[in-house]
GROMACS .gro file of C-alpha atoms in nm:
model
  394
    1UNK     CA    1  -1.846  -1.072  -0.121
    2UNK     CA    2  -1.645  -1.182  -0.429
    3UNK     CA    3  -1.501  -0.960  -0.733
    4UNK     CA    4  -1.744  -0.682  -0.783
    5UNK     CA    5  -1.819  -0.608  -1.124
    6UNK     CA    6  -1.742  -0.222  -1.116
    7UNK     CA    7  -1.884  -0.061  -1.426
    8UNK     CA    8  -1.728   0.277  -1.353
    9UNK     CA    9  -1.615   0.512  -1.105
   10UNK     CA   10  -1.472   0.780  -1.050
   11UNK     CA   11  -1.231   0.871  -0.704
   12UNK     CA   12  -1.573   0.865  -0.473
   13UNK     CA   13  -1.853   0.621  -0.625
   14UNK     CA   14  -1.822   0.332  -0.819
   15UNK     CA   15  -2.155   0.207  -1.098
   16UNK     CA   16  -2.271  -0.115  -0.964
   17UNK     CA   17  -2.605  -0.233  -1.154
   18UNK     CA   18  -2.696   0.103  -1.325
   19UNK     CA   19  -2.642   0.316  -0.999
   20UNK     CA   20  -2.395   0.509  -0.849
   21UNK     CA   21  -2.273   0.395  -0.502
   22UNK     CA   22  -2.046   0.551  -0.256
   23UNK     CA   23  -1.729   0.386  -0.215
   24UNK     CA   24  -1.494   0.335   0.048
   25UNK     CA   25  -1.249   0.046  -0.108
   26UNK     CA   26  -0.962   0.018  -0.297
   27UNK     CA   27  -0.604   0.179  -0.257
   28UNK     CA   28  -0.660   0.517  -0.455
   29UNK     CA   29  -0.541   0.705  -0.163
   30UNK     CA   30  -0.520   1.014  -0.272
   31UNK     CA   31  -0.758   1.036  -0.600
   32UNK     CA   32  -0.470   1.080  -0.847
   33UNK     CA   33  -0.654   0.844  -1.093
   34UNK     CA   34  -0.860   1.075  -1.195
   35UNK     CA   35  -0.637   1.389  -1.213
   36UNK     CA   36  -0.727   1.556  -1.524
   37UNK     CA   37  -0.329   1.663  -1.562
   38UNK     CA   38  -0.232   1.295  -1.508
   39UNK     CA   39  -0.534   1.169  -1.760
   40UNK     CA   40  -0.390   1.462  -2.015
   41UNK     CA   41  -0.033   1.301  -1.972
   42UNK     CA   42  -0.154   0.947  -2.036
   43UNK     CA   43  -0.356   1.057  -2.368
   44UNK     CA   44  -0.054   1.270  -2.508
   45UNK     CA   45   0.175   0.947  -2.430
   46UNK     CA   46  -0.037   0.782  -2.643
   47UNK     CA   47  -0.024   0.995  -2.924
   48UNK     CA   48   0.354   1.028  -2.877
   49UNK     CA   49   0.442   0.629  -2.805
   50UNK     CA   50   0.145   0.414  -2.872
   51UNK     CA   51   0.011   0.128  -2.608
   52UNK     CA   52   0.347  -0.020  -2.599
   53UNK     CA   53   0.751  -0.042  -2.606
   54UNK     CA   54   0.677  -0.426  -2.694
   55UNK     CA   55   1.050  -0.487  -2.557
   56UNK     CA   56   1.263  -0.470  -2.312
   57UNK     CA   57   1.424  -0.153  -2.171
   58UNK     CA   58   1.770  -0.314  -2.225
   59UNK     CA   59   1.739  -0.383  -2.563
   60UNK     CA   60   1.489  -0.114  -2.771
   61UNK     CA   61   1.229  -0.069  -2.525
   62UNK     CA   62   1.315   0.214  -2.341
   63UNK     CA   63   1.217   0.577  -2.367
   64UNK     CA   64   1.321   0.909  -2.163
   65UNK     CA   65   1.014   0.898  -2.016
   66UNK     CA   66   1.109   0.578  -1.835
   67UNK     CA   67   1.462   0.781  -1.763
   68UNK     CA   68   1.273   1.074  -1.613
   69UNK     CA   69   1.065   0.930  -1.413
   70UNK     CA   70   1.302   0.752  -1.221
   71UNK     CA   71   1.475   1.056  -1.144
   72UNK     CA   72   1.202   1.204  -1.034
   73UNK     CA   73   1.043   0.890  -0.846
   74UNK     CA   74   1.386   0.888  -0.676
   75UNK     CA   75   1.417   1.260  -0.626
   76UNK     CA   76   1.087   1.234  -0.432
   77UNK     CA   77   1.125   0.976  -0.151
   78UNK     CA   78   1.488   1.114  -0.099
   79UNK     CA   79   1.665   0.811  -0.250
   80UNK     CA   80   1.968   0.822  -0.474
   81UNK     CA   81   1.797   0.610  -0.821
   82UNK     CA   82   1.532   0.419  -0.892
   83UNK     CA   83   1.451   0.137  -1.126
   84UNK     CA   84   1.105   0.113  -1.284
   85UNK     CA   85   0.899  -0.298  -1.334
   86UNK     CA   86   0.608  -0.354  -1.476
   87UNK     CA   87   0.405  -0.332  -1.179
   88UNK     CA   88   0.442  -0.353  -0.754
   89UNK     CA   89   0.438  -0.763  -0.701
   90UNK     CA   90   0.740  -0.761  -1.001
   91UNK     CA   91   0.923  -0.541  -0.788
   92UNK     CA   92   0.979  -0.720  -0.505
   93UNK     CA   93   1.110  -1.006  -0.709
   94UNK     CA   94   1.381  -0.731  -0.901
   95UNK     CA   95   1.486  -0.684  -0.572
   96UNK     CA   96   1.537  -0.976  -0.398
   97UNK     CA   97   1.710  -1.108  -0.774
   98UNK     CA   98   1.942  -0.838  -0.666
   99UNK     CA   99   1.966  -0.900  -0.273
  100UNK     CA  100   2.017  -1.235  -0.279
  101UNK     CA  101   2.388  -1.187  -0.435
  102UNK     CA  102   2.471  -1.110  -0.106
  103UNK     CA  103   2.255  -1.215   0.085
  104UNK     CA  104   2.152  -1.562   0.187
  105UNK     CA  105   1.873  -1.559   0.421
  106UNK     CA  106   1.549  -1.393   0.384
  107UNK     CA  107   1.335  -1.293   0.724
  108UNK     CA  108   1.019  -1.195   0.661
  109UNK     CA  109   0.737  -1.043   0.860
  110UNK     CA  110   0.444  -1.328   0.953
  111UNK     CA  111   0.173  -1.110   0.798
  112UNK     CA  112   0.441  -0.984   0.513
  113UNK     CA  113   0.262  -0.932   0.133
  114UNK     CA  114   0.311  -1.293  -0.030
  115UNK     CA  115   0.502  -1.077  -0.318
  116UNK     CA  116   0.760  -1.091  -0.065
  117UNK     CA  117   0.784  -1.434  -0.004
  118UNK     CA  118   0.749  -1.563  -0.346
  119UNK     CA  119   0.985  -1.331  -0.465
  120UNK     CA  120   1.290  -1.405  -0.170
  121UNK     CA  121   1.169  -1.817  -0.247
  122UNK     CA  122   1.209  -1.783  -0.626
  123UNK     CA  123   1.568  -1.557  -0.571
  124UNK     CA  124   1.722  -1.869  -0.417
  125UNK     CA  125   1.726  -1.731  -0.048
  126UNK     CA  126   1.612  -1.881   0.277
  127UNK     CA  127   1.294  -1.764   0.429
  128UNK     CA  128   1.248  -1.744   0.764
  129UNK     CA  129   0.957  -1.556   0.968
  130UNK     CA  130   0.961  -1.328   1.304
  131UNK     CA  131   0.661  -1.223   1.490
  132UNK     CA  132   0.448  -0.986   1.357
  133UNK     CA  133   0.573  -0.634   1.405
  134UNK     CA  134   0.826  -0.762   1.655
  135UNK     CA  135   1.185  -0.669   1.613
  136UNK     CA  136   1.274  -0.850   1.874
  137UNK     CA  137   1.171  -1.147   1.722
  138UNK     CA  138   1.366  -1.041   1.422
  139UNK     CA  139   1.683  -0.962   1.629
  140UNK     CA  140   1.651  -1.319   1.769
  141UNK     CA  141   1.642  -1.517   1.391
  142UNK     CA  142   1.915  -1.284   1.283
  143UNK     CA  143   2.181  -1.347   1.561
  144UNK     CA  144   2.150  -1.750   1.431
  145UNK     CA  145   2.193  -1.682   1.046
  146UNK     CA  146   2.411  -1.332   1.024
  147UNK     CA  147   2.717  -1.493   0.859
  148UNK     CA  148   2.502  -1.608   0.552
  149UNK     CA  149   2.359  -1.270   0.528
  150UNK     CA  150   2.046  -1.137   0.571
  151UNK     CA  151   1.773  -0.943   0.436
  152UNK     CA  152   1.424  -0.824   0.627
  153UNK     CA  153   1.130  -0.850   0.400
  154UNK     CA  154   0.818  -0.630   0.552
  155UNK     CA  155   0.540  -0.413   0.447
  156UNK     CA  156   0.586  -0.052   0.567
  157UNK     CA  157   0.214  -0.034   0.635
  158UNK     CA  158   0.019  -0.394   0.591
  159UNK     CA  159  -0.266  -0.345   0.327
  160UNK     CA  160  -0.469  -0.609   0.509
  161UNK     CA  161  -0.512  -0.512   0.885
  162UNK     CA  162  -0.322  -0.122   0.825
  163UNK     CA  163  -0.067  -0.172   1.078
  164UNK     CA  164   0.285  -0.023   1.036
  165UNK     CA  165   0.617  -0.183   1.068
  166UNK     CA  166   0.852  -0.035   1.367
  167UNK     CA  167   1.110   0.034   1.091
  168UNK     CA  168   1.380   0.164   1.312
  169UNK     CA  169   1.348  -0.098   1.507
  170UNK     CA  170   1.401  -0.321   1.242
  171UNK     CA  171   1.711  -0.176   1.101
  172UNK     CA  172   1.916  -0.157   1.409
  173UNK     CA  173   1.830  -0.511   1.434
  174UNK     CA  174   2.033  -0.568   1.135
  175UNK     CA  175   2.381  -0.587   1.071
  176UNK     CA  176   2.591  -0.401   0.920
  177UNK     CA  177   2.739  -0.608   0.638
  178UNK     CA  178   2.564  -0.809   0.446
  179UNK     CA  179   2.269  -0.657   0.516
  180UNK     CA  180   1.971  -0.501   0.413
  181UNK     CA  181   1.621  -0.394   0.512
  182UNK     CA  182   1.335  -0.414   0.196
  183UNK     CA  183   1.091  -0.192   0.269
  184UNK     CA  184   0.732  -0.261   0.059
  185UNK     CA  185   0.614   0.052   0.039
  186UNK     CA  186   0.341   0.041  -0.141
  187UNK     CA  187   0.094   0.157   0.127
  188UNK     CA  188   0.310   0.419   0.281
  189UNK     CA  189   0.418   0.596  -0.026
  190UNK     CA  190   0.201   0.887  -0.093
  191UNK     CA  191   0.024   0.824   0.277
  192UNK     CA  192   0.347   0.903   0.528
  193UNK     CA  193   0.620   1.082   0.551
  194UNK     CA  194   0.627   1.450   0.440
  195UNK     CA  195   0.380   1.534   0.200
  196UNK     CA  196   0.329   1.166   0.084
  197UNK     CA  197   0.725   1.093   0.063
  198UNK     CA  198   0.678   0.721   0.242
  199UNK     CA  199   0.730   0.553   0.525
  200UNK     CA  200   1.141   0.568   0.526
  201UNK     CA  201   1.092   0.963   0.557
  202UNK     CA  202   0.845   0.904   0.840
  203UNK     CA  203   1.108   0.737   0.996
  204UNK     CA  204   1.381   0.950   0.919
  205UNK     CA  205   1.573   0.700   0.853
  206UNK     CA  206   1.890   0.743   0.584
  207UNK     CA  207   2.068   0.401   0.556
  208UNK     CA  208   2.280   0.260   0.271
  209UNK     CA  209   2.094  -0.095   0.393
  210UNK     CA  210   1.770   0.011   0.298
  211UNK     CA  211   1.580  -0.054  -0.015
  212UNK     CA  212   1.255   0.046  -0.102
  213UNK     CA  213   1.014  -0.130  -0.324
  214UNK     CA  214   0.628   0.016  -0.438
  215UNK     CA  215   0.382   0.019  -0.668
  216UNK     CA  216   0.249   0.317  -0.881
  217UNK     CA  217  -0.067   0.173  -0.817
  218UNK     CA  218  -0.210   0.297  -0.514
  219UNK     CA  219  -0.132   0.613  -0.393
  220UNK     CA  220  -0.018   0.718  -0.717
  221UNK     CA  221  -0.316   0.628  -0.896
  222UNK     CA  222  -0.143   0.494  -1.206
  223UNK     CA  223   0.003   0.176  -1.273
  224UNK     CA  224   0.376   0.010  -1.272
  225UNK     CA  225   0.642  -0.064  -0.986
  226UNK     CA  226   0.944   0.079  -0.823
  227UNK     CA  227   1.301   0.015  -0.675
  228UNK     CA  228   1.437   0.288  -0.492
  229UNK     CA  229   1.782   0.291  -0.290
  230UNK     CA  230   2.145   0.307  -0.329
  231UNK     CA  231   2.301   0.367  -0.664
  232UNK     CA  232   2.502   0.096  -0.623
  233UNK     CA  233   2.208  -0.105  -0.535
  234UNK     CA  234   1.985  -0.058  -0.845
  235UNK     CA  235   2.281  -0.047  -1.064
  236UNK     CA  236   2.319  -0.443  -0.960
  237UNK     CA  237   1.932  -0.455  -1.014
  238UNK     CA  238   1.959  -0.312  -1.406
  239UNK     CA  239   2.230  -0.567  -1.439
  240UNK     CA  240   2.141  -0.872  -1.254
  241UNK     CA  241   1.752  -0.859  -1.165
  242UNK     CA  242   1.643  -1.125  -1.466
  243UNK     CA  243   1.218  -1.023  -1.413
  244UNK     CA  244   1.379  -0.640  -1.497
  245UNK     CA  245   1.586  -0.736  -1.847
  246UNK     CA  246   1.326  -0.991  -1.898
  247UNK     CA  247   1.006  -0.781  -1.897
  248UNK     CA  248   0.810  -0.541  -2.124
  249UNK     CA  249   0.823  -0.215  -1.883
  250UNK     CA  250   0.572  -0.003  -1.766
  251UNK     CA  251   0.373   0.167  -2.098
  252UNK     CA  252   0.526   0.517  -2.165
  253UNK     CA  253   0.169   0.710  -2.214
  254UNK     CA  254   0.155   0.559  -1.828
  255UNK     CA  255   0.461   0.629  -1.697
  256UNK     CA  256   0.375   0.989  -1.858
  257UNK     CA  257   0.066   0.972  -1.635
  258UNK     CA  258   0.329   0.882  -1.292
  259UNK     CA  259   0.533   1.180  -1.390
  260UNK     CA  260   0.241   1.398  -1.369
  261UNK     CA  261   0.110   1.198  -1.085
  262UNK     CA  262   0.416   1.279  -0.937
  263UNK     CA  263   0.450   1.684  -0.995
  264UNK     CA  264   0.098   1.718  -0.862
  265UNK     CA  265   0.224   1.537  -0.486
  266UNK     CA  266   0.451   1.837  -0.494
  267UNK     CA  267   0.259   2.130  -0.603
  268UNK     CA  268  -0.033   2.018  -0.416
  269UNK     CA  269   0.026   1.918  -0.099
  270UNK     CA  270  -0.308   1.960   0.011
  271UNK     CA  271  -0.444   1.636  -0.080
  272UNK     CA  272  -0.182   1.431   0.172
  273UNK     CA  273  -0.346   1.723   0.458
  274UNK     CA  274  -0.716   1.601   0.329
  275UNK     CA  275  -0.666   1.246   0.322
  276UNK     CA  276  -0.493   1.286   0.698
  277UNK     CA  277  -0.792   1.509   0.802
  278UNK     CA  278  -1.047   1.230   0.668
  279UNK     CA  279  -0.868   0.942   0.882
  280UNK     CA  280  -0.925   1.173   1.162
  281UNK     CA  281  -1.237   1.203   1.089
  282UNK     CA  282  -1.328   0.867   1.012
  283UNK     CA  283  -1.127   0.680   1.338
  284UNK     CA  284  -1.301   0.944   1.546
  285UNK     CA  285  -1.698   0.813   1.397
  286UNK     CA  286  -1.577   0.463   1.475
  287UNK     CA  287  -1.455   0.544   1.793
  288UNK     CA  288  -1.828   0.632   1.847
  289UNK     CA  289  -1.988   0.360   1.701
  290UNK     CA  290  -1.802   0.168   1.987
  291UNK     CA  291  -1.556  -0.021   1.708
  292UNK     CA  292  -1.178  -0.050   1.815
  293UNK     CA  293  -0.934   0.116   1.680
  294UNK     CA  294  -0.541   0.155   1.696
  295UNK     CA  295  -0.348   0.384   1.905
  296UNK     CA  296  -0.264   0.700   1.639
  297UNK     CA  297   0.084   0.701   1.806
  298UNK     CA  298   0.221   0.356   1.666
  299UNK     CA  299   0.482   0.341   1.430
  300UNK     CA  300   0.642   0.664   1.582
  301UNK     CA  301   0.269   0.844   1.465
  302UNK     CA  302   0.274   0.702   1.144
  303UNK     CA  303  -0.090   0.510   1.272
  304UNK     CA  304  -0.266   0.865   1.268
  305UNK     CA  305  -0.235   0.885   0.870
  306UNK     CA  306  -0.327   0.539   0.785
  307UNK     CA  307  -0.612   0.540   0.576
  308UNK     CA  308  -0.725   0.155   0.625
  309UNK     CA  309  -0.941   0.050   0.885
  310UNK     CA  310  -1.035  -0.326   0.905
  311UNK     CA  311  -1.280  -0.504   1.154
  312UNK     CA  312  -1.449  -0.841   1.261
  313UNK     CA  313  -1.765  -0.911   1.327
  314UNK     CA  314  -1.953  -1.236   1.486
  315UNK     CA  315  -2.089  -1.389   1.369
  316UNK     CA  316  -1.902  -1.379   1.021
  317UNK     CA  317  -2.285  -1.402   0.821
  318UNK     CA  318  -2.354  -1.098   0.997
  319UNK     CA  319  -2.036  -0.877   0.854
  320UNK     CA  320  -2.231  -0.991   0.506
  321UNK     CA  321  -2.587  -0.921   0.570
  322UNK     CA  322  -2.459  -0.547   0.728
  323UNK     CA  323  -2.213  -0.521   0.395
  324UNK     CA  324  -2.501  -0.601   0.127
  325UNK     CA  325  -2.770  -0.386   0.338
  326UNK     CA  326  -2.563  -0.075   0.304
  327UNK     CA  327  -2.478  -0.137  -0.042
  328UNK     CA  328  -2.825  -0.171  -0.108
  329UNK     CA  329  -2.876   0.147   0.023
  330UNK     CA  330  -2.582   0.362  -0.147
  331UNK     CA  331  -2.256   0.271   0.021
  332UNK     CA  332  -1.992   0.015  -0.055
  333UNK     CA  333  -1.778  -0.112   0.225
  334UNK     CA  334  -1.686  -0.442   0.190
  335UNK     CA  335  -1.594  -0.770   0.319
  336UNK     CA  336  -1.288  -0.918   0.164
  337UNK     CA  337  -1.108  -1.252   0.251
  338UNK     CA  338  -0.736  -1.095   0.158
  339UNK     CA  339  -0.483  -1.283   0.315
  340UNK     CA  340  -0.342  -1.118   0.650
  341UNK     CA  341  -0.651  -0.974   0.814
  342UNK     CA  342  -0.734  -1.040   1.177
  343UNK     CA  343  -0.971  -1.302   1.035
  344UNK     CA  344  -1.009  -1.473   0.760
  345UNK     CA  345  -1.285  -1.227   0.612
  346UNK     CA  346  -1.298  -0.897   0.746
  347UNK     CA  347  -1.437  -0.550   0.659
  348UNK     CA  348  -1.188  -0.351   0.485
  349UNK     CA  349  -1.254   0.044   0.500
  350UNK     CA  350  -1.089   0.259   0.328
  351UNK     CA  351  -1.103   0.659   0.342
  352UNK     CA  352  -0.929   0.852   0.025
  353UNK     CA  353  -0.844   1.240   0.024
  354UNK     CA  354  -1.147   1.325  -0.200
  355UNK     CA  355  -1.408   1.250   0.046
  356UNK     CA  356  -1.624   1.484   0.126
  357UNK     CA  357  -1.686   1.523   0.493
  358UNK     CA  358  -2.057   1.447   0.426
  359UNK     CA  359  -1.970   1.107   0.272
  360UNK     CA  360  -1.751   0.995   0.575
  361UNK     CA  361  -2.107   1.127   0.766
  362UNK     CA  362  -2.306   0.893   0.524
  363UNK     CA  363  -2.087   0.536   0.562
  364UNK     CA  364  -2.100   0.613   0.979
  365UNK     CA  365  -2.480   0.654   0.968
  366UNK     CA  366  -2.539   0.350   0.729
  367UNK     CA  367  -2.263   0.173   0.972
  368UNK     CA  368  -2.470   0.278   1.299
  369UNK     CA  369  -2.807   0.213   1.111
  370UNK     CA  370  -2.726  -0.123   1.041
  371UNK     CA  371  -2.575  -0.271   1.344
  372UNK     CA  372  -2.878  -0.112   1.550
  373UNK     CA  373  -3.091  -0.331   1.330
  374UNK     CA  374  -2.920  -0.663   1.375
  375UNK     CA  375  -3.016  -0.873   1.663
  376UNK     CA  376  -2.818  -0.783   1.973
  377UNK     CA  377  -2.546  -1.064   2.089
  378UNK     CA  378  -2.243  -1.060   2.281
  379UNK     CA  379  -1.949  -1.059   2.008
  380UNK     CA  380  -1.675  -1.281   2.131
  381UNK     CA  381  -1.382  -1.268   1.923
  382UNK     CA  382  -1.064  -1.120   2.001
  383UNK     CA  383  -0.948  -0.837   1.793
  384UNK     CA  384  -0.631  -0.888   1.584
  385UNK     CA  385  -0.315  -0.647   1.630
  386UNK     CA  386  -0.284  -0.352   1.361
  387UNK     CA  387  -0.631  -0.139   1.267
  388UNK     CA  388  -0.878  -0.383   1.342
  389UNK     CA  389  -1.240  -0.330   1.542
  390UNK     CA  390  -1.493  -0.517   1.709
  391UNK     CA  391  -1.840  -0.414   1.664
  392UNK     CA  392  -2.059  -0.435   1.916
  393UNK     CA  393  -2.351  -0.659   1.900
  394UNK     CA  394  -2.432  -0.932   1.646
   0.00000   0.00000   0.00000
């Protein structure tokens, strides 16, 4: 399955062909999209600021609304300041502009986003890899390069296979000069931590080492990126982190849109209690279907709220003839070939808070209805660490 060619949607269906089709894809976590307070935000930003700053914050592109969000980006995870880029990818780069002033040596996650690794590459730093989800691995690479200083790169929760990164782990891995642990975010924040606050408040963790990098993208619903830490930290970002002072930033009327995106995680907590009740609901219909799925209690619990479920099928044609029959009857859940999967394409599932419970009823019986009607076979790969399955049959 390549790009589909989505003619609308709204938070549950997308238009594919002149008919609506249940959807569970994409990263819109908690259905903030469509929000009518965060849609009213965007269309007054318009009014008030037009499409664009056209320049950059540092010279006479920036607005209060760029200010306040911030603030209130940073108020939110529990970080001292924040830095707004034009959108997640960029901010990984702002950072590692910044880290790499002090420190030398990147080490990076195997499965890491490839923001990460373009962005510690293009900063000037070494890259080095550890094992997948292994700290130990990490602790091992570190003791051989500590004196140049060094920086871990990793996803808090990997948007290809949904596993989450022992954090803690991680950071006492770490020095504690010259250090620092970048945490990508961008599928943890507004999925863990209390009421959506991210994977470093899952953790618990409160470390002048840590940075945090996301997008406004996903969970949010909106659009733009994120550097959250220190304010030391993003202090040296505003004055050193060239993609930041180089870059048109995020359009007001959106960043209008993230502040309201924002107020609503707070005043409505109950979406982050839906979205955790539909994984539930969703890993348990799996469970039944016979598919493999992740102990709940990995990363310290935080696997019990991860909305991504990914799984393999053999052989491969078969993940695409079960894909296009249940899109042909109503329900999207596709096969992607995103780097870091268990394979190199894979079904990618995802549940979002505004799912009804009779949707998450519909994808299982399509799911069951379809692998009953393939041919039966044994299915012989291995599954892949992190949220993956293997169905039974092919």
């Amino acid at each position: 399955m390549g790009r589909i060619p989505v003619e609308s949607c709204d938070a549950r269906h997308v238009r594919l062909d002149g008919r609506d089709v249940l959807a569970f894809a994409g990263c819109n976590y908690l259905g903030l999209s469509f929000h009518p307070d965060v849609q009213r935000a965007v269309r007054d930003g318009l009014t008030r600021f037009g499409l664009s700053t056209t320049a950059s914050r540092e010279t006479t592109g920036n607005t209060l609304t760029h200010e306040a969000l911030e603030t209130e980006l940073a108020a939110f995870v529990g970080q001292e300041a924040a830095i707004l880029t034009a959108e997640g990818y960029t901010a990984n780069f702002a950072a590692c502009q910044a880290l790499a002033r002090t420190c030398g040596v990147a080490l990076l996650d195997s499965k890491s986003h490839r923001s990460l690794r373009n962005a510690a590459t293009a900063a000037g730093m070494q890259v080095f890899e550890y094992e997948h989800l292994d700290a130990t691995s990490a602790a091992w690479v570190i003791e051989k390069y500590a004196d140049a200083g060094v920086a871990i790169l990793t996803d808090s929760v990997f948007a290809a296979d949904g596993a989450v990164a022992p954090l803690r782990d991680l950071l006492a891995a770490l020095p504690r000069d010259r250090a620092a642990l970048l945490v990508d975010d961008c599928h943890g924040f507004c999925v863990l931590g209390r009421a959506g606050r991210g994977a470093v408040d899952h953790f618990d963790l409160n470390d002048p080492r840590i940075v945090i990098t996301t997008t406004l993208a996903k969970g949010l619903g909106c659009y733009g990126g994120a550097v959250m830490g220190r304010s030391t930290f993003i202090r040296t970002v505003r004055e050193h982190a060239g993609v930041y002072r180089g870059s048109t930033p995020v359009p007001p009327a959106i960043a209008e849109g993230c502040r309201a995106a924002v107020r609503v995680l707070t005043t409505e907590p109950w979406r982050v209690d839906r979205l955790r009740e539909n994984v539930a609901r969703i890993r348990r219909g799996l469970l039944e279907l016979g598919l493999r799925v992740p102990d709940a209690a990995a990363g310290e619990g935080a696997g019990a709220h991860v909305p991504i479920f990914t799984f393999v099928m053999e052989p491969r044609a078969k993940m695409d003839r079960i894909s296009d029959s249940m899109r042909e009857r109503g329900v999207l859940a596709p096969v992607i070939d995103y780097p870091g999967g268990p394979a190199p394409r894979y079904f990618r599932v995802v549940v979002n808070a505004m799912h009804e419970p009779a949707d998450i009823e519909r994808l299982l019986a399509e799911l069951r209805r379809a692998l009953d009607s393939s041919s039966p076979a044994p299915a012989n790969a291995a599954p892949a660490a992190g949220v993956t399955a293997l169905a039974r049959g092919s």
